[in-house]
mmCIF file of C-alpha atoms in Angstrom:
data_model
loop_
_atom_site.group_PDB
_atom_site.id
_atom_site.type_symbol
_atom_site.label_atom_id
_atom_site.label_comp_id
_atom_site.label_asym_id
_atom_site.label_seq_id
_atom_site.Cartn_x
_atom_site.Cartn_y
_atom_site.Cartn_z
ATOM 1 C CA MET A 17 165.927 96.516 118.668
ATOM 2 C CA LYS A 18 165.777 96.876 122.451
ATOM 3 C CA ASN A 19 163.504 93.837 122.688
ATOM 4 C CA ILE A 20 165.864 91.791 120.513
ATOM 5 C CA SER A 21 168.869 92.845 122.618
ATOM 6 C CA LEU A 22 167.031 92.093 125.862
ATOM 7 C CA THR A 23 166.022 88.651 124.610
ATOM 8 C CA PHE A 24 169.587 87.960 123.495
ATOM 9 C CA PHE A 25 171.093 88.871 126.857
ATOM 10 C CA LEU A 26 168.417 86.900 128.703
ATOM 11 C CA CYS A 27 169.293 83.834 126.628
ATOM 12 C CA ILE A 28 173.005 84.361 127.322
ATOM 13 C CA GLY A 29 172.229 84.692 131.028
ATOM 14 C CA ILE A 30 170.180 81.482 131.074
ATOM 15 C CA VAL A 31 172.914 79.550 129.273
ATOM 16 C CA ALA A 32 175.592 80.915 131.616
ATOM 17 C CA PHE A 33 173.474 80.035 134.658
ATOM 18 C CA SER A 34 172.850 76.506 133.366
ATOM 19 C CA PHE A 35 176.549 76.037 132.624
ATOM 20 C CA GLY A 36 177.422 77.241 136.118
ATOM 21 C CA GLN A 37 174.903 74.876 137.690
ATOM 22 C CA ASN A 38 176.303 72.026 135.610
ATOM 23 C CA ASN A 39 179.851 72.811 136.776
ATOM 24 C CA LYS A 40 178.789 73.064 140.428
ATOM 25 C CA ALA A 41 176.961 69.753 140.247
ATOM 26 C CA LYS A 42 179.860 68.019 138.482
ATOM 27 C CA THR A 43 182.370 69.427 140.998
ATOM 28 C CA LEU A 44 180.265 68.231 143.924
ATOM 29 C CA LEU A 45 179.952 64.733 142.451
ATOM 30 C CA ASP A 46 183.693 64.589 141.734
ATOM 31 C CA ASN A 47 184.432 65.634 145.329
ATOM 32 C CA VAL A 48 182.159 62.892 146.647
ATOM 33 C CA SER A 49 183.716 60.285 144.356
ATOM 34 C CA SER A 50 187.235 61.355 145.381
ATOM 35 C CA LYS A 51 186.386 61.386 149.093
ATOM 36 C CA MET A 52 184.666 57.999 149.178
ATOM 37 C CA GLY A 53 186.972 56.463 146.574
ATOM 38 C CA ALA A 54 190.032 57.293 148.692
ATOM 39 C CA TYR A 55 188.956 54.929 151.457
ATOM 40 C CA LYS A 56 190.828 51.631 151.532
ATOM 41 C CA ASN A 57 187.482 49.892 151.888
ATOM 42 C CA MET A 58 183.875 50.656 152.771
ATOM 43 C CA THR A 59 181.112 48.618 154.360
ATOM 44 C CA ILE A 60 177.755 50.129 153.440
ATOM 45 C CA ALA A 61 174.348 49.089 154.720
ATOM 46 C CA PHE A 62 171.447 50.396 152.661
ATOM 47 C CA SER A 63 167.727 50.097 152.132
ATOM 48 C CA SER A 64 165.853 50.182 148.850
ATOM 49 C CA SER A 65 162.233 50.923 148.050
ATOM 50 C CA LEU A 66 160.112 50.910 144.912
ATOM 51 C CA SER A 67 157.189 53.115 143.936
ATOM 52 C CA ASN A 68 155.149 53.586 140.785
ATOM 53 C CA GLU A 69 152.210 55.955 141.017
ATOM 54 C CA ASP A 70 151.000 54.966 137.535
ATOM 55 C CA ALA A 71 150.644 51.402 138.787
ATOM 56 C CA GLY A 72 149.146 52.474 142.116
ATOM 57 C CA ILE A 73 152.257 51.606 144.135
ATOM 58 C CA LYS A 74 153.125 54.384 146.570
ATOM 59 C CA GLU A 75 156.348 54.764 148.496
ATOM 60 C CA GLY A 76 155.886 53.085 151.848
ATOM 61 C CA ASP A 77 153.317 50.563 150.637
ATOM 62 C CA GLU A 78 155.937 47.837 150.948
ATOM 63 C CA PRO A 79 158.648 47.570 153.616
ATOM 64 C CA PRO A 80 162.117 48.591 152.368
ATOM 65 C CA ILE A 81 164.543 45.884 151.276
ATOM 66 C CA GLU A 82 167.766 45.848 153.266
ATOM 67 C CA GLY A 83 171.126 45.232 151.658
ATOM 68 C CA LYS A 84 174.828 45.390 152.404
ATOM 69 C CA ILE A 85 177.898 45.901 150.248
ATOM 70 C CA ILE A 86 181.614 45.761 151.014
ATOM 71 C CA LEU A 87 183.806 47.662 148.556
ATOM 72 C CA GLU A 88 187.577 47.608 148.145
ATOM 73 C CA GLY A 89 188.873 49.125 144.928
ATOM 74 C CA GLU A 90 187.083 47.336 142.091
ATOM 75 C CA LYS A 91 186.238 44.343 144.278
ATOM 76 C CA TYR A 92 182.952 44.020 146.116
ATOM 77 C CA ASN A 93 180.767 41.639 148.082
ATOM 78 C CA LEU A 94 177.073 42.492 147.813
ATOM 79 C CA ASP A 95 174.060 40.924 149.557
ATOM 80 C CA TYR A 96 170.795 42.071 148.023
ATOM 81 C CA ILE A 97 167.329 40.650 147.262
ATOM 82 C CA GLY A 98 168.137 37.102 148.353
ATOM 83 C CA SER A 99 171.339 36.829 146.352
ATOM 84 C CA SER A 100 175.020 37.456 146.916
ATOM 85 C CA PHE A 101 177.371 38.991 144.362
ATOM 86 C CA ILE A 102 181.125 38.537 144.755
ATOM 87 C CA PHE A 103 183.421 40.319 142.316
ATOM 88 C CA ASP A 104 187.112 39.487 142.804
ATOM 89 C CA GLY A 105 188.357 41.966 140.205
ATOM 90 C CA LYS A 106 188.129 39.490 137.329
ATOM 91 C CA LYS A 107 185.135 37.230 137.814
ATOM 92 C CA LEU A 108 181.656 37.858 139.173
ATOM 93 C CA TYR A 109 179.965 35.120 141.193
ATOM 94 C CA VAL A 110 176.188 35.477 141.461
ATOM 95 C CA ILE A 111 174.894 33.276 144.272
ATOM 96 C CA ASN A 112 171.166 32.559 144.225
ATOM 97 C CA HIS A 113 170.441 31.233 147.697
ATOM 98 C CA ASP A 114 166.822 30.279 146.972
ATOM 99 C CA GLU A 115 167.751 28.099 144.002
ATOM 100 C CA GLN A 116 171.142 27.113 145.470
ATOM 101 C CA GLU A 117 172.847 27.985 142.203
ATOM 102 C CA ILE A 118 176.017 29.965 141.490
ATOM 103 C CA ALA A 119 176.592 31.611 138.110
ATOM 104 C CA VAL A 120 180.134 32.591 137.137
ATOM 105 C CA ASN A 121 180.583 35.547 134.785
ATOM 106 C CA GLU A 122 183.702 37.010 133.236
ATOM 107 C CA GLY A 123 183.750 40.663 134.267
ATOM 108 C CA ASP A 124 181.636 42.976 136.397
ATOM 109 C CA LEU A 125 177.969 43.966 136.236
ATOM 110 C CA ASP A 126 177.807 46.254 133.201
ATOM 111 C CA GLY A 127 174.459 47.967 133.736
ATOM 112 C CA ASP A 128 173.205 47.157 130.232
ATOM 113 C CA ASP A 129 169.787 46.576 131.756
ATOM 114 C CA GLY A 130 169.615 50.262 132.677
ATOM 115 C CA PHE A 131 169.871 49.623 136.417
ATOM 116 C CA ILE A 132 172.345 51.432 138.657
ATOM 117 C CA TYR A 133 173.773 48.783 140.942
ATOM 118 C CA PRO A 134 175.050 49.666 144.442
ATOM 119 C CA SER A 135 178.568 48.750 143.309
ATOM 120 C CA LYS A 136 178.421 51.584 140.757
ATOM 121 C CA LEU A 137 177.450 54.395 143.134
ATOM 122 C CA LEU A 138 180.792 56.217 142.851
ATOM 123 C CA THR A 139 181.254 55.984 139.108
ATOM 124 C CA PHE A 140 177.937 55.674 137.262
ATOM 125 C CA TYR A 141 177.561 59.432 136.697
ATOM 126 C CA LYS A 142 180.876 59.906 134.913
ATOM 127 C CA GLU A 143 179.577 58.999 131.465
ATOM 128 C CA GLY A 144 176.284 59.631 129.731
ATOM 129 C CA TYR A 145 174.643 62.227 132.000
ATOM 130 C CA THR A 146 174.043 65.952 132.187
ATOM 131 C CA PHE A 147 173.916 67.537 135.642
ATOM 132 C CA SER A 148 172.067 70.264 137.506
ATOM 133 C CA MET A 149 171.856 71.287 141.152
ATOM 134 C CA GLY A 150 168.586 70.333 142.794
ATOM 135 C CA LYS A 151 166.962 71.263 146.076
ATOM 136 C CA THR A 152 168.652 71.420 149.479
ATOM 137 C CA ALA A 153 166.873 69.837 152.416
ATOM 138 C CA THR A 154 167.469 68.853 156.026
ATOM 139 C CA VAL A 155 166.739 65.152 156.550
ATOM 140 C CA ASN A 156 167.093 63.571 159.993
ATOM 141 C CA GLY A 157 169.291 66.493 161.037
ATOM 142 C CA LYS A 158 171.547 66.139 157.969
ATOM 143 C CA LYS A 159 171.871 68.848 155.314
ATOM 144 C CA ILE A 160 171.379 67.141 151.970
ATOM 145 C CA GLN A 161 172.156 68.682 148.580
ATOM 146 C CA TYR A 162 170.375 66.951 145.731
ATOM 147 C CA VAL A 163 171.863 66.711 142.250
ATOM 148 C CA GLU A 164 169.673 65.866 139.266
ATOM 149 C CA LEU A 165 171.159 63.776 136.465
ATOM 150 C CA THR A 166 169.564 63.289 133.064
ATOM 151 C CA PRO A 167 170.752 60.595 130.637
ATOM 152 C CA ILE A 168 172.086 61.965 127.354
ATOM 153 C CA ASP A 169 170.690 58.915 125.549
ATOM 154 C CA SER A 170 166.996 59.641 124.963
ATOM 155 C CA SER A 171 166.279 55.896 124.638
ATOM 156 C CA SER A 172 167.734 55.103 128.073
ATOM 157 C CA GLU A 173 165.707 52.895 130.417
ATOM 158 C CA ILE A 174 166.349 55.583 133.060
ATOM 159 C CA VAL A 175 164.826 59.026 132.521
ATOM 160 C CA LYS A 176 166.137 60.742 135.659
ATOM 161 C CA VAL A 177 168.448 60.153 138.612
ATOM 162 C CA GLU A 178 168.422 62.203 141.810
ATOM 163 C CA LEU A 179 171.493 61.832 144.006
ATOM 164 C CA GLY A 180 171.447 63.116 147.591
ATOM 165 C CA ILE A 181 174.781 64.274 149.038
ATOM 166 C CA GLU A 182 175.365 64.869 152.743
ATOM 167 C CA LEU A 183 177.285 68.148 152.695
ATOM 168 C CA LYS A 184 179.010 67.706 156.064
ATOM 169 C CA THR A 185 180.710 64.449 155.100
ATOM 170 C CA ASN A 186 180.662 64.558 151.286
ATOM 171 C CA HIS A 187 179.089 61.112 151.389
ATOM 172 C CA ILE A 188 176.234 59.803 149.272
ATOM 173 C CA TYR A 189 173.010 59.794 151.268
ATOM 174 C CA SER A 190 170.507 58.515 148.707
ATOM 175 C CA LEU A 191 169.949 57.703 145.060
ATOM 176 C CA THR A 192 166.584 57.700 143.298
ATOM 177 C CA GLN A 193 166.311 56.520 139.718
ATOM 178 C CA THR A 194 163.143 56.985 137.682
ATOM 179 C CA GLY A 195 162.566 54.518 134.864
ATOM 180 C CA ALA A 196 160.874 55.048 131.525
ATOM 181 C CA ASN A 197 157.889 53.147 132.963
ATOM 182 C CA SER A 198 157.581 55.766 135.780
ATOM 183 C CA ALA A 199 158.845 53.308 138.405
ATOM 184 C CA LYS A 200 161.118 54.845 141.022
ATOM 185 C CA THR A 201 163.804 52.900 142.866
ATOM 186 C CA THR A 202 165.362 54.622 145.875
ATOM 187 C CA PHE A 203 168.507 53.565 147.707
ATOM 188 C CA LYS A 204 169.292 55.117 151.101
ATOM 189 C CA ILE A 205 172.572 54.532 152.895
ATOM 190 C CA THR A 206 171.791 53.656 156.515
ATOM 191 C CA SER A 207 175.372 53.194 157.718
ATOM 192 C CA LEU A 208 178.873 53.518 156.331
ATOM 193 C CA LYS A 209 182.113 52.275 157.845
ATOM 194 C CA SER A 210 185.465 52.887 156.182
ATOM 195 C CA ASN A 211 189.003 51.531 156.450
ATOM 196 C CA THR A 212 188.091 48.549 158.591
ATOM 197 C CA THR A 213 189.903 45.215 158.848
ATOM 198 C CA LEU A 214 188.092 42.835 156.518
ATOM 199 C CA PRO A 215 188.101 39.031 156.706
ATOM 200 C CA LYS A 216 190.772 37.568 154.436
ATOM 201 C CA HIS A 217 188.298 35.816 152.120
ATOM 202 C CA THR A 218 185.784 38.646 151.747
ATOM 203 C CA PHE A 219 186.132 38.696 147.950
ATOM 204 C CA VAL A 220 186.788 34.979 147.417
ATOM 205 C CA LEU A 221 184.109 32.411 146.648
ATOM 206 C CA ASP A 222 184.144 29.513 149.118
ATOM 207 C CA LYS A 223 183.536 26.853 146.449
ATOM 208 C CA GLU A 224 184.074 23.860 148.748
ATOM 209 C CA GLY A 225 181.749 25.305 151.358
ATOM 210 C CA TYR A 226 178.942 25.854 148.846
ATOM 211 C CA LEU A 227 179.419 22.444 147.217
ATOM 212 C CA LYS A 228 179.059 20.836 150.646
ATOM 213 C CA LYS A 229 175.705 22.658 150.918
ATOM 214 C CA ASN A 230 174.667 21.130 147.559
ATOM 215 C CA TYR A 231 174.899 24.378 145.592
ATOM 216 C CA ILE A 232 175.308 23.983 141.823
ATOM 217 C CA ILE A 233 178.137 26.014 140.256
ATOM 218 C CA ASP A 234 177.657 26.750 136.550
#
């Protein structure tokens, strides 16, 4: 009887601890989303890297890919991997500079391919994930609290996400997503500026300018 009671209370304690960790993680993420989402606009420079130990690709084997995104409400202007993405709140313009082609889509990137795009950093966690507090570490003099997110959908292309939060600023420091194929993609924010004066046409496609450069608009 004592063993049964002890096991019962241990189980209750584990559940309570897990629930508490979940709440702490969710509260921290909500605080970050509220803090960063309250800015009128943000200009974020970031780097991304890919690793896959199963395929023999280690982190650092390839130089990081630099990117930049400007966010204002739902609108954004993203430069990443040789392409530009302009979302004006209604339409998304995907500009492939190598092919000199521009695709026009109704609506934003939806993430159906299982990838967390930089434009979704503040909102992706709000649906479809469970949370737990991860490790705390000091990186480049910054105290970083990591939060581990696990997709509820067992068939998700992503098996785990680790989000690093800088505790002093309540800003996102890094995001690492692990795919079902063991590939890891890591984004690190290298600079963040908020509430700056943006050029008037930041979220507008310069159609005439691109047509003059012989770009094809679908």
